[in-house]
PDB file of C-alpha atoms and ligand atoms in Angstrom:
ATOM      1  CA  MET D   1     217.191  -5.672-116.164  1.00  0.00           C
ATOM      2  CA  ILE D   2     218.503  -9.245-115.981  1.00  0.00           C
ATOM      3  CA  ARG D   3     217.722 -11.922-118.581  1.00  0.00           C
ATOM      4  CA  LEU D   4     216.938 -15.479-117.459  1.00  0.00           C
ATOM      5  CA  ALA D   5     216.814 -18.429-119.887  1.00  0.00           C
ATOM      6  CA  ILE D   6     214.640 -21.406-118.961  1.00  0.00           C
ATOM      7  CA  GLN D   7     213.418 -24.471-120.857  1.00  0.00           C
ATOM      8  CA  LYS D   8     210.416 -23.731-123.060  1.00  0.00           C
ATOM      9  CA  SER D   9     208.698 -27.051-122.633  1.00  0.00           C
ATOM     10  CA  GLY D  10     209.991 -30.209-121.015  1.00  0.00           C
ATOM     11  CA  ARG D  11     210.973 -31.734-117.713  1.00  0.00           C
ATOM     12  CA  LEU D  12     212.617 -28.568-116.343  1.00  0.00           C
ATOM     13  CA  SER D  13     209.898 -26.081-117.295  1.00  0.00           C
ATOM     14  CA  ASP D  14     207.286 -26.392-114.537  1.00  0.00           C
ATOM     15  CA  ASP D  15     209.736 -26.431-111.635  1.00  0.00           C
ATOM     16  CA  SER D  16     211.736 -23.533-113.119  1.00  0.00           C
ATOM     17  CA  LEU D  17     208.594 -21.383-113.395  1.00  0.00           C
ATOM     18  CA  LYS D  18     207.464 -22.457-109.941  1.00  0.00           C
ATOM     19  CA  LEU D  19     210.797 -21.409-108.407  1.00  0.00           C
ATOM     20  CA  ILE D  20     210.596 -17.954-109.998  1.00  0.00           C
ATOM     21  CA  ARG D  21     207.029 -17.510-108.728  1.00  0.00           C
ATOM     22  CA  GLU D  22     208.018 -18.660-105.229  1.00  0.00           C
ATOM     23  CA  CYS D  23     210.647 -15.910-105.288  1.00  0.00           C
ATOM     24  CA  GLY D  24     207.702 -13.512-105.421  1.00  0.00           C
ATOM     25  CA  ILE D  25     208.177 -12.673-109.102  1.00  0.00           C
ATOM     26  CA  SER D  26     205.016 -12.303-111.204  1.00  0.00           C
ATOM     27  CA  PHE D  27     204.819 -12.576-114.981  1.00  0.00           C
ATOM     28  CA  ILE D  28     202.384 -13.582-117.654  1.00  0.00           C
ATOM     29  CA  SER D  29     203.417 -16.833-119.321  1.00  0.00           C
ATOM     30  CA  ALA D  30     201.781 -17.874-122.550  1.00  0.00           C
ATOM     31  CA  SER D  31     203.111 -21.151-123.930  1.00  0.00           C
ATOM     32  CA  SER D  32     203.386 -19.647-127.422  1.00  0.00           C
ATOM     33  CA  LYS D  33     205.636 -16.792-126.274  1.00  0.00           C
ATOM     34  CA  LEU D  34     209.425 -16.879-126.622  1.00  0.00           C
ATOM     35  CA  LYS D  35     209.983 -14.246-123.958  1.00  0.00           C
ATOM     36  CA  THR D  36     208.139 -12.427-121.221  1.00  0.00           C
ATOM     37  CA  GLU D  37     208.865  -9.646-118.740  1.00  0.00           C
ATOM     38  CA  ALA D  38     208.219  -9.841-115.015  1.00  0.00           C
ATOM     39  CA  THR D  39     205.756  -7.258-113.713  1.00  0.00           C
ATOM     40  CA  ASN D  40     207.346  -6.665-110.293  1.00  0.00           C
ATOM     41  CA  PHE D  41     211.100  -7.340-110.762  1.00  0.00           C
ATOM     42  CA  PRO D  42     213.543  -6.175-113.476  1.00  0.00           C
ATOM     43  CA  LEU D  43     213.640  -9.643-115.059  1.00  0.00           C
ATOM     44  CA  GLU D  44     213.095 -10.846-118.610  1.00  0.00           C
ATOM     45  CA  ILE D  45     212.500 -14.577-119.191  1.00  0.00           C
ATOM     46  CA  LEU D  46     213.572 -16.303-122.426  1.00  0.00           C
ATOM     47  CA  PHE D  47     212.040 -19.697-123.270  1.00  0.00           C
ATOM     48  CA  LEU D  48     214.539 -21.968-125.076  1.00  0.00           C
ATOM     49  CA  ARG D  49     215.500 -25.594-125.831  1.00  0.00           C
ATOM     50  CA  ASP D  50     217.456 -26.813-122.811  1.00  0.00           C
ATOM     51  CA  ASP D  51     220.510 -27.679-124.962  1.00  0.00           C
ATOM     52  CA  ASP D  52     220.808 -24.017-126.047  1.00  0.00           C
ATOM     53  CA  ILE D  53     220.725 -22.552-122.529  1.00  0.00           C
ATOM     54  CA  PRO D  54     224.419 -23.023-121.496  1.00  0.00           C
ATOM     55  CA  GLY D  55     225.704 -21.551-124.775  1.00  0.00           C
ATOM     56  CA  TYR D  56     223.367 -18.546-124.621  1.00  0.00           C
ATOM     57  CA  VAL D  57     224.469 -17.804-121.045  1.00  0.00           C
ATOM     58  CA  ALA D  58     228.166 -18.293-121.897  1.00  0.00           C
ATOM     59  CA  ASP D  59     227.792 -15.848-124.824  1.00  0.00           C
ATOM     60  CA  GLY D  60     225.837 -13.309-122.781  1.00  0.00           C
ATOM     61  CA  VAL D  61     222.660 -13.520-124.891  1.00  0.00           C
ATOM     62  CA  ALA D  62     221.060 -14.487-121.560  1.00  0.00           C
ATOM     63  CA  ASP D  63     222.623 -13.410-118.250  1.00  0.00           C
ATOM     64  CA  ILE D  64     221.483 -16.384-116.181  1.00  0.00           C
ATOM     65  CA  GLY D  65     219.749 -19.706-116.846  1.00  0.00           C
ATOM     66  CA  ILE D  66     218.321 -22.885-115.380  1.00  0.00           C
ATOM     67  CA  VAL D  67     219.513 -26.184-116.894  1.00  0.00           C
ATOM     68  CA  GLY D  68     220.326 -29.794-115.992  1.00  0.00           C
ATOM     69  CA  GLN D  69     223.925 -30.541-114.975  1.00  0.00           C
ATOM     70  CA  ASN D  70     223.928 -33.384-117.527  1.00  0.00           C
ATOM     71  CA  VAL D  71     223.537 -30.884-120.384  1.00  0.00           C
ATOM     72  CA  LEU D  72     225.826 -28.261-118.823  1.00  0.00           C
ATOM     73  CA  VAL D  73     228.737 -30.630-118.178  1.00  0.00           C
ATOM     74  CA  GLU D  74     228.291 -32.433-121.518  1.00  0.00           C
ATOM     75  CA  GLU D  75     228.732 -29.041-123.187  1.00  0.00           C
ATOM     76  CA  GLY D  76     231.864 -28.378-121.101  1.00  0.00           C
ATOM     77  CA  LEU D  77     230.407 -25.291-119.400  1.00  0.00           C
ATOM     78  CA  GLN D  78     230.227 -26.372-115.758  1.00  0.00           C
ATOM     79  CA  GLU D  79     232.201 -23.283-114.711  1.00  0.00           C
ATOM     80  CA  LEU D  80     228.989 -21.261-115.209  1.00  0.00           C
ATOM     81  CA  THR D  81     227.355 -22.997-112.191  1.00  0.00           C
ATOM     82  CA  VAL D  82     226.117 -20.719-109.409  1.00  0.00           C
ATOM     83  CA  LYS D  83     223.787 -22.916-107.367  1.00  0.00           C
ATOM     84  CA  THR D  84     222.179 -26.356-107.362  1.00  0.00           C
ATOM     85  CA  LEU D  85     218.393 -26.190-107.268  1.00  0.00           C
ATOM     86  CA  GLY D  86     217.338 -29.640-106.039  1.00  0.00           C
ATOM     87  CA  PHE D  87     214.810 -30.515-108.760  1.00  0.00           C
ATOM     88  CA  SER D  88     214.889 -32.553-112.019  1.00  0.00           C
ATOM     89  CA  LYS D  89     217.133 -35.084-110.327  1.00  0.00           C
ATOM     90  CA  CYS D  90     218.244 -37.938-112.562  1.00  0.00           C
ATOM     91  CA  ARG D  91     221.318 -39.962-113.441  1.00  0.00           C
ATOM     92  CA  LEU D  92     223.180 -40.864-116.607  1.00  0.00           C
ATOM     93  CA  SER D  93     223.586 -44.632-116.551  1.00  0.00           C
ATOM     94  CA  LEU D  94     225.015 -47.464-118.596  1.00  0.00           C
ATOM     95  CA  ALA D  95     222.589 -50.289-119.370  1.00  0.00           C
ATOM     96  CA  VAL D  96     222.912 -53.605-121.161  1.00  0.00           C
ATOM     97  CA  SER D  97     220.351 -56.089-122.485  1.00  0.00           C
ATOM     98  CA  LYS D  98     218.630 -57.931-119.656  1.00  0.00           C
ATOM     99  CA  GLY D  99     220.080 -61.316-120.616  1.00  0.00           C
ATOM    100  CA  ASP D 100     223.686 -60.141-121.220  1.00  0.00           C
ATOM    101  CA  THR D 101     226.314 -61.161-118.709  1.00  0.00           C
ATOM    102  CA  TYR D 102     227.967 -58.167-117.073  1.00  0.00           C
ATOM    103  CA  GLN D 103     230.704 -58.221-114.467  1.00  0.00           C
ATOM    104  CA  ASP D 104     232.132 -54.716-114.326  1.00  0.00           C
ATOM    105  CA  VAL D 105     232.877 -51.927-116.804  1.00  0.00           C
ATOM    106  CA  THR D 106     235.700 -53.857-118.382  1.00  0.00           C
ATOM    107  CA  THR D 107     232.909 -56.057-119.811  1.00  0.00           C
ATOM    108  CA  LEU D 108     232.274 -53.123-122.191  1.00  0.00           C
ATOM    109  CA  LYS D 109     235.816 -53.157-123.685  1.00  0.00           C
ATOM    110  CA  GLY D 110     235.556 -52.981-127.480  1.00  0.00           C
ATOM    111  CA  LYS D 111     231.734 -52.914-127.356  1.00  0.00           C
ATOM    112  CA  SER D 112     229.558 -50.269-129.027  1.00  0.00           C
ATOM    113  CA  ILE D 113     227.560 -47.949-126.780  1.00  0.00           C
ATOM    114  CA  ALA D 114     224.773 -45.639-128.002  1.00  0.00           C
ATOM    115  CA  THR D 115     224.331 -42.309-126.182  1.00  0.00           C
ATOM    116  CA  SER D 116     223.391 -38.636-126.501  1.00  0.00           C
ATOM    117  CA  TYR D 117     226.149 -37.807-123.988  1.00  0.00           C
ATOM    118  CA  PRO D 118     229.425 -38.776-125.719  1.00  0.00           C
ATOM    119  CA  ASN D 119     231.626 -36.454-123.634  1.00  0.00           C
ATOM    120  CA  LEU D 120     230.347 -37.573-120.231  1.00  0.00           C
ATOM    121  CA  LEU D 121     230.542 -41.202-121.322  1.00  0.00           C
ATOM    122  CA  GLN D 122     234.049 -40.847-122.752  1.00  0.00           C
ATOM    123  CA  GLU D 123     235.275 -39.208-119.568  1.00  0.00           C
ATOM    124  CA  PHE D 124     233.797 -42.044-117.480  1.00  0.00           C
ATOM    125  CA  LEU D 125     235.262 -44.784-119.669  1.00  0.00           C
ATOM    126  CA  THR D 126     238.681 -43.095-119.732  1.00  0.00           C
ATOM    127  CA  SER D 127     238.665 -42.844-115.920  1.00  0.00           C
ATOM    128  CA  LYS D 128     238.066 -46.610-115.807  1.00  0.00           C
ATOM    129  CA  GLY D 129     240.671 -47.341-118.473  1.00  0.00           C
ATOM    130  CA  VAL D 130     238.075 -48.848-120.829  1.00  0.00           C
ATOM    131  CA  GLN D 131     238.058 -48.292-124.593  1.00  0.00           C
ATOM    132  CA  ALA D 132     234.706 -48.653-126.317  1.00  0.00           C
ATOM    133  CA  ASP D 133     233.062 -47.497-129.487  1.00  0.00           C
ATOM    134  CA  ILE D 134     230.696 -44.571-128.759  1.00  0.00           C
ATOM    135  CA  HIS D 135     227.753 -44.047-131.155  1.00  0.00           C
ATOM    136  CA  THR D 136     226.260 -40.603-130.696  1.00  0.00           C
ATOM    137  CA  ILE D 137     222.530 -40.483-131.410  1.00  0.00           C
ATOM    138  CA  SER D 138     220.130 -37.682-130.543  1.00  0.00           C
ATOM    139  CA  GLY D 139     217.122 -39.592-129.274  1.00  0.00           C
ATOM    140  CA  SER D 140     215.437 -42.972-128.625  1.00  0.00           C
ATOM    141  CA  VAL D 141     218.714 -44.298-127.289  1.00  0.00           C
ATOM    142  CA  GLU D 142     216.987 -47.112-125.400  1.00  0.00           C
ATOM    143  CA  ILE D 143     215.973 -48.987-128.559  1.00  0.00           C
ATOM    144  CA  ALA D 144     219.550 -49.176-129.932  1.00  0.00           C
ATOM    145  CA  PRO D 145     220.393 -52.703-128.628  1.00  0.00           C
ATOM    146  CA  SER D 146     217.116 -54.234-129.826  1.00  0.00           C
ATOM    147  CA  ILE D 147     217.641 -52.951-133.397  1.00  0.00           C
ATOM    148  CA  GLY D 148     221.285 -54.052-133.444  1.00  0.00           C
ATOM    149  CA  LEU D 149     222.723 -50.531-133.441  1.00  0.00           C
ATOM    150  CA  ALA D 150     224.761 -50.978-130.255  1.00  0.00           C
ATOM    151  CA  ASP D 151     225.635 -53.501-127.542  1.00  0.00           C
ATOM    152  CA  ALA D 152     224.840 -51.148-124.666  1.00  0.00           C
ATOM    153  CA  VAL D 153     223.316 -47.716-123.992  1.00  0.00           C
ATOM    154  CA  CYS D 154     224.208 -44.752-121.821  1.00  0.00           C
ATOM    155  CA  ASP D 155     221.082 -42.701-121.121  1.00  0.00           C
ATOM    156  CA  ILE D 156     219.251 -40.554-118.576  1.00  0.00           C
ATOM    157  CA  VAL D 157     217.317 -42.551-115.974  1.00  0.00           C
ATOM    158  CA  SER D 158     214.957 -41.383-113.271  1.00  0.00           C
ATOM    159  CA  SER D 159     212.461 -44.094-112.269  1.00  0.00           C
ATOM    160  CA  GLY D 160     214.160 -46.777-114.386  1.00  0.00           C
ATOM    161  CA  SER D 161     210.914 -47.890-116.029  1.00  0.00           C
ATOM    162  CA  THR D 162     211.971 -46.884-119.576  1.00  0.00           C
ATOM    163  CA  LEU D 163     215.002 -49.176-119.348  1.00  0.00           C
ATOM    164  CA  ILE D 164     212.933 -52.062-117.993  1.00  0.00           C
ATOM    165  CA  SER D 165     210.226 -51.721-120.644  1.00  0.00           C
ATOM    166  CA  ASN D 166     212.945 -51.886-123.316  1.00  0.00           C
ATOM    167  CA  GLY D 167     214.464 -55.067-121.910  1.00  0.00           C
ATOM    168  CA  LEU D 168     217.522 -53.282-120.483  1.00  0.00           C
ATOM    169  CA  ARG D 169     219.333 -53.544-117.161  1.00  0.00           C
ATOM    170  CA  GLU D 170     221.075 -50.595-115.478  1.00  0.00           C
ATOM    171  CA  VAL D 171     224.664 -51.526-114.622  1.00  0.00           C
ATOM    172  CA  GLU D 172     226.672 -48.341-113.864  1.00  0.00           C
ATOM    173  CA  THR D 173     225.969 -44.748-112.839  1.00  0.00           C
ATOM    174  CA  VAL D 174     228.067 -42.475-115.022  1.00  0.00           C
ATOM    175  CA  PHE D 175     226.903 -39.075-113.727  1.00  0.00           C
ATOM    176  CA  LYS D 176     224.360 -37.734-111.206  1.00  0.00           C
ATOM    177  CA  SER D 177     222.417 -34.633-112.192  1.00  0.00           C
ATOM    178  CA  GLU D 178     219.988 -32.013-110.941  1.00  0.00           C
ATOM    179  CA  ALA D 179     218.882 -28.592-112.142  1.00  0.00           C
ATOM    180  CA  VAL D 180     221.338 -25.725-111.575  1.00  0.00           C
ATOM    181  CA  LEU D 181     221.279 -21.960-111.800  1.00  0.00           C
ATOM    182  CA  ILE D 182     224.031 -20.741-114.127  1.00  0.00           C
ATOM    183  CA  ALA D 183     225.327 -17.232-114.837  1.00  0.00           C
ATOM    184  CA  ASN D 184     227.469 -15.449-117.372  1.00  0.00           C
ATOM    185  CA  LYS D 185     231.014 -14.822-116.123  1.00  0.00           C
ATOM    186  CA  ASN D 186     231.054 -11.083-116.905  1.00  0.00           C
ATOM    187  CA  LEU D 187     227.842  -9.663-115.484  1.00  0.00           C
ATOM    188  CA  ASP D 188     227.940  -5.889-115.010  1.00  0.00           C
ATOM    189  CA  PRO D 189     227.498  -4.592-111.423  1.00  0.00           C
ATOM    190  CA  GLU D 190     223.792  -3.871-111.880  1.00  0.00           C
ATOM    191  CA  LYS D 191     223.056  -7.390-113.193  1.00  0.00           C
ATOM    192  CA  ASN D 192     225.204  -8.891-110.506  1.00  0.00           C
ATOM    193  CA  ARG D 193     223.196  -7.021-107.867  1.00  0.00           C
ATOM    194  CA  LEU D 194     219.971  -8.460-109.339  1.00  0.00           C
ATOM    195  CA  LEU D 195     221.495 -11.956-109.383  1.00  0.00           C
ATOM    196  CA  GLN D 196     222.395 -11.620-105.685  1.00  0.00           C
ATOM    197  CA  GLN D 197     218.804 -10.552-104.918  1.00  0.00           C
ATOM    198  CA  LEU D 198     217.462 -13.584-106.758  1.00  0.00           C
ATOM    199  CA  LEU D 199     219.885 -15.910-104.962  1.00  0.00           C
ATOM    200  CA  PHE D 200     218.846 -14.496-101.593  1.00  0.00           C
ATOM    201  CA  ARG D 201     215.186 -15.223-102.405  1.00  0.00           C
ATOM    202  CA  MET D 202     215.940 -18.704-103.781  1.00  0.00           C
ATOM    203  CA  GLU D 203     217.822 -19.617-100.629  1.00  0.00           C
ATOM    204  CA  ALA D 204     214.925 -18.466 -98.428  1.00  0.00           C
ATOM    205  CA  VAL D 205     212.533 -20.601-100.502  1.00  0.00           C
ATOM    206  CA  GLN D 206     214.790 -23.675-100.361  1.00  0.00           C
ATOM    207  CA  LYS D 207     215.366 -23.395 -96.619  1.00  0.00           C
ATOM    208  CA  ALA D 208     211.638 -23.067 -95.978  1.00  0.00           C
ATOM    209  CA  GLN D 209     210.891 -26.149 -98.086  1.00  0.00           C
ATOM    210  CA  LYS D 210     213.222 -28.195 -95.916  1.00  0.00           C
ATOM    211  CA  SER D 211     211.684 -26.993 -92.635  1.00  0.00           C
ATOM    212  CA  LYS D 212     208.399 -27.276 -90.737  1.00  0.00           C
ATOM    213  CA  TYR D 213     207.006 -25.062 -88.008  1.00  0.00           C
ATOM    214  CA  VAL D 214     205.983 -27.111 -84.969  1.00  0.00           C
ATOM    215  CA  VAL D 215     203.620 -25.966 -82.195  1.00  0.00           C
ATOM    216  CA  LEU D 216     202.872 -28.230 -79.216  1.00  0.00           C
ATOM    217  CA  ASN D 217     201.601 -28.238 -75.631  1.00  0.00           C
ATOM    218  CA  ALA D 218     203.597 -29.809 -72.813  1.00  0.00           C
ATOM    219  CA  PRO D 219     203.568 -30.038 -69.028  1.00  0.00           C
ATOM    220  CA  ASN D 220     206.162 -27.648 -67.574  1.00  0.00           C
ATOM    221  CA  ASP D 221     208.263 -30.444 -66.118  1.00  0.00           C
ATOM    222  CA  ALA D 222     208.797 -31.863 -69.635  1.00  0.00           C
ATOM    223  CA  ILE D 223     209.985 -28.573 -71.150  1.00  0.00           C
ATOM    224  CA  SER D 224     213.703 -29.050 -70.637  1.00  0.00           C
ATOM    225  CA  GLU D 225     213.678 -32.474 -72.328  1.00  0.00           C
ATOM    226  CA  ILE D 226     211.529 -31.159 -75.192  1.00  0.00           C
ATOM    227  CA  LYS D 227     213.812 -28.120 -75.619  1.00  0.00           C
ATOM    228  CA  ASN D 228     216.698 -30.466 -76.311  1.00  0.00           C
ATOM    229  CA  LEU D 229     214.679 -32.182 -79.027  1.00  0.00           C
ATOM    230  CA  LEU D 230     213.725 -28.842 -80.613  1.00  0.00           C
ATOM    231  CA  PRO D 231     216.756 -26.645 -81.126  1.00  0.00           C
ATOM    232  CA  GLY D 232     214.863 -24.392 -83.588  1.00  0.00           C
ATOM    233  CA  ILE D 233     216.611 -21.432 -85.170  1.00  0.00           C
ATOM    234  CA  LYS D 234     217.983 -20.082 -81.864  1.00  0.00           C
ATOM    235  CA  SER D 235     215.922 -21.873 -79.211  1.00  0.00           C
ATOM    236  CA  PRO D 236     212.220 -22.731 -78.997  1.00  0.00           C
ATOM    237  CA  THR D 237     209.652 -20.132 -77.926  1.00  0.00           C
ATOM    238  CA  VAL D 238     207.910 -21.109 -74.659  1.00  0.00           C
ATOM    239  CA  ILE D 239     204.556 -19.478 -73.831  1.00  0.00           C
ATOM    240  CA  PRO D 240     202.522 -20.315 -70.700  1.00  0.00           C
ATOM    241  CA  LEU D 241     199.069 -21.776 -71.317  1.00  0.00           C
ATOM    242  CA  ALA D 242     195.960 -20.614 -69.441  1.00  0.00           C
ATOM    243  CA  GLU D 243     195.931 -24.012 -67.725  1.00  0.00           C
ATOM    244  CA  GLU D 244     198.382 -23.968 -64.846  1.00  0.00           C
ATOM    245  CA  GLY D 245     201.493 -26.137 -65.162  1.00  0.00           C
ATOM    246  CA  TRP D 246     201.351 -26.274 -68.989  1.00  0.00           C
ATOM    247  CA  SER D 247     203.134 -24.384 -71.749  1.00  0.00           C
ATOM    248  CA  SER D 248     203.060 -24.080 -75.509  1.00  0.00           C
ATOM    249  CA  LEU D 249     206.346 -24.536 -77.394  1.00  0.00           C
ATOM    250  CA  HIS D 250     207.018 -23.219 -80.913  1.00  0.00           C
ATOM    251  CA  SER D 251     209.990 -24.276 -83.043  1.00  0.00           C
ATOM    252  CA  VAL D 252     211.298 -25.242 -86.483  1.00  0.00           C
ATOM    253  CA  VAL D 253     212.360 -28.774 -87.409  1.00  0.00           C
ATOM    254  CA  ASN D 254     214.245 -30.101 -90.400  1.00  0.00           C
ATOM    255  CA  GLU D 255     212.231 -32.247 -92.800  1.00  0.00           C
ATOM    256  CA  ASP D 256     214.861 -35.014 -92.766  1.00  0.00           C
ATOM    257  CA  ASP D 257     214.539 -35.685 -89.009  1.00  0.00           C
ATOM    258  CA  PHE D 258     210.863 -34.796 -88.845  1.00  0.00           C
ATOM    259  CA  TRP D 259     209.150 -38.141 -88.018  1.00  0.00           C
ATOM    260  CA  ASP D 260     211.916 -39.135 -85.687  1.00  0.00           C
ATOM    261  CA  ILE D 261     211.563 -35.908 -83.678  1.00  0.00           C
ATOM    262  CA  ILE D 262     207.741 -36.086 -83.562  1.00  0.00           C
ATOM    263  CA  GLN D 263     207.959 -39.594 -82.109  1.00  0.00           C
ATOM    264  CA  LYS D 264     210.398 -38.455 -79.425  1.00  0.00           C
ATOM    265  CA  LEU D 265     208.258 -35.404 -78.608  1.00  0.00           C
ATOM    266  CA  LYS D 266     205.243 -37.638 -77.969  1.00  0.00           C
ATOM    267  CA  GLU D 267     207.314 -39.889 -75.750  1.00  0.00           C
ATOM    268  CA  ALA D 268     208.496 -36.836 -73.787  1.00  0.00           C
ATOM    269  CA  GLY D 269     204.873 -35.873 -73.030  1.00  0.00           C
ATOM    270  CA  ALA D 270     204.014 -33.404 -75.824  1.00  0.00           C
ATOM    271  CA  GLU D 271     200.328 -33.110 -76.779  1.00  0.00           C
ATOM    272  CA  GLY D 272     198.327 -31.343 -79.468  1.00  0.00           C
ATOM    273  CA  ILE D 273     201.271 -31.208 -81.870  1.00  0.00           C
ATOM    274  CA  LEU D 274     200.603 -28.949 -84.871  1.00  0.00           C
ATOM    275  CA  VAL D 275     202.882 -29.016 -87.926  1.00  0.00           C
ATOM    276  CA  VAL D 276     202.687 -26.022 -90.261  1.00  0.00           C
ATOM    277  CA  PRO D 277     204.457 -25.458 -93.602  1.00  0.00           C
ATOM    278  CA  ILE D 278     206.808 -22.472 -93.807  1.00  0.00           C
ATOM    279  CA  GLU D 279     206.593 -20.221 -96.853  1.00  0.00           C
ATOM    280  CA  LYS D 280     209.899 -18.322 -96.583  1.00  0.00           C
ATOM    281  CA  MET D 281     212.765 -18.589 -94.117  1.00  0.00           C
ATOM    282  CA  ILE D 282     215.321 -15.823 -93.764  1.00  0.00           C
ATOM    283  CA  GLY D 283     218.481 -15.755 -91.694  1.00  0.00           C
TER     284      GLY D 283
HETATM  285  O1  LIG R   1     213.086 -29.893-126.090  1.00  0.00           O
HETATM  286  P1  LIG R   1     214.275 -29.777-125.208  1.00  0.00           P
HETATM  287  O2  LIG R   1     215.590 -30.020-125.895  1.00  0.00           O
HETATM  288  O3  LIG R   1     214.250 -28.493-124.410  1.00  0.00           O
HETATM  289  O4  LIG R   1     214.091 -30.917-124.077  1.00  0.00           O
HETATM  290  P2  LIG R   1     214.685 -32.402-124.009  1.00  0.00           P
HETATM  291  O5  LIG R   1     213.709 -33.338-124.593  1.00  0.00           O
HETATM  292  O6  LIG R   1     216.096 -32.442-124.469  1.00  0.00           O
HETATM  293  O7  LIG R   1     214.792 -32.602-122.418  1.00  0.00           O
HETATM  294  P3  LIG R   1     213.719 -33.119-121.354  1.00  0.00           P
HETATM  295  O8  LIG R   1     212.624 -32.110-121.170  1.00  0.00           O
HETATM  296  O9  LIG R   1     213.333 -34.527-121.606  1.00  0.00           O
HETATM  297  O10 LIG R   1     214.654 -33.123-120.060  1.00  0.00           O
HETATM  298  C1  LIG R   1     215.213 -31.951-119.564  1.00  0.00           C
HETATM  299  C2  LIG R   1     216.136 -32.301-118.411  1.00  0.00           C
HETATM  300  O11 LIG R   1     215.398 -32.957-117.378  1.00  0.00           O
HETATM  301  C3  LIG R   1     217.236 -33.304-118.732  1.00  0.00           C
HETATM  302  O12 LIG R   1     218.346 -32.694-119.363  1.00  0.00           O
HETATM  303  C4  LIG R   1     217.590 -33.838-117.349  1.00  0.00           C
HETATM  304  O13 LIG R   1     218.460 -32.922-116.699  1.00  0.00           O
HETATM  305  C5  LIG R   1     216.259 -33.795-116.611  1.00  0.00           C
HETATM  306  N1  LIG R   1     215.594 -35.126-116.471  1.00  0.00           N
HETATM  307  C6  LIG R   1     215.107 -35.611-115.302  1.00  0.00           C
HETATM  308  C7  LIG R   1     215.346 -36.040-117.416  1.00  0.00           C
HETATM  309  C8  LIG R   1     214.679 -37.112-116.805  1.00  0.00           C
HETATM  310  N2  LIG R   1     214.547 -36.810-115.483  1.00  0.00           N
HETATM  311  C9  LIG R   1     214.268 -38.248-117.602  1.00  0.00           C
HETATM  312  N3  LIG R   1     213.691 -39.191-117.045  1.00  0.00           N
HETATM  313  N4  LIG R   1     215.591 -36.056-118.748  1.00  0.00           N
HETATM  314  C10 LIG R   1     215.195 -37.085-119.480  1.00  0.00           C
HETATM  315  N5  LIG R   1     214.547 -38.190-118.979  1.00  0.00           N
HETATM  316  C11 LIG R   1     214.132 -39.238-119.959  1.00  0.00           C
HETATM  317  C12 LIG R   1     215.265 -40.179-120.388  1.00  0.00           C
HETATM  318  O14 LIG R   1     215.961 -39.653-121.487  1.00  0.00           O
HETATM  319  C13 LIG R   1     214.532 -41.463-120.743  1.00  0.00           C
HETATM  320  O15 LIG R   1     214.024 -41.413-122.043  1.00  0.00           O
HETATM  321  O16 LIG R   1     213.146 -40.076-119.434  1.00  0.00           O
HETATM  322  C14 LIG R   1     213.381 -41.422-119.780  1.00  0.00           C
HETATM  323  C15 LIG R   1     213.737 -42.219-118.557  1.00  0.00           C
HETATM  324  O17 LIG R   1     212.834 -41.990-117.505  1.00  0.00           O
HETATM  325  P4  LIG R   1     212.458 -43.151-116.470  1.00  0.00           P
HETATM  326  O18 LIG R   1     211.666 -42.467-115.406  1.00  0.00           O
HETATM  327  O19 LIG R   1     211.632 -44.167-117.232  1.00  0.00           O
HETATM  328  O20 LIG R   1     213.741 -43.730-115.948  1.00  0.00           O
HETATM  329 ZN1  LIG R   2     217.195 -30.976-125.143  1.00  0.00          ZN
END
């Protein structure tokens, strides 16, 4: 049995649960419960405050966990990282009042900065050779300048709309973050085997999300050009169509180059292009 700690309720919760389900693991989740057991994998899930997850994993109360890098690194436990997960992306940024003049970070010398991330901020300021007065507060950081508590703030940003609606302007990125899978350093062999199984499934899910299955028809004389556009996993599958002189090609394309490749396929003479999502991708 392996114990996984995830956030009980907040910005990490839905995607953490979704990832576990996509790994083929079933469990009953009631929002009132503090833990639950999977029905088809030796996994127990603990639901915690995100700030408690790194410490619980470091101490071995939980074996593995899912948490934001911002919290993990702030708590000085980045060595627990096993794998980045690609969701809950955000950044820790410095922001000043909209009307304040700002040239570069040296503008903040001797100023007071409100934040919930004093360690990450201190490390950033030290690396820039800037001394400032850090005020650690646990929430509502963005209102600090307007109530006269601080000259600037250092807070988590994703869309940027919270800063704008509080009359603030983002001026520096201090740290970029996403969700990560973390693990205790001293897992016994059985738990380590379960962790490797989970990682294998997570990788198959992530690969599939980045890829699309493409099926198209093409005249035979266009196949060699189309093959070059569609490397696929090894090489595309080519199947003759009932209509003479035509074939069907099957392949996998990466999401990042997707529209570009589709355009080129059309130009090369491809017709009836079907694009299908992939559920899992192995090897
Ligand atoms: O109760 P618990 O302690 O478990 O949760 P929490 O309130 O401390 O954390 P939560 O659920 O807000 O965030 C969990 C994690 O999600 C964070 O540690 C980040 O890793 C990640 N994350 C991603 C974010 C955001 N995006 C985000 N936008 N965390 C916080 N915010 C907040 C930010 O603090 C600010 O108030 O959203 C506001 C800014 O959002 P925009 O879109 O207006 O820029
Ligand atoms: Zn928290």
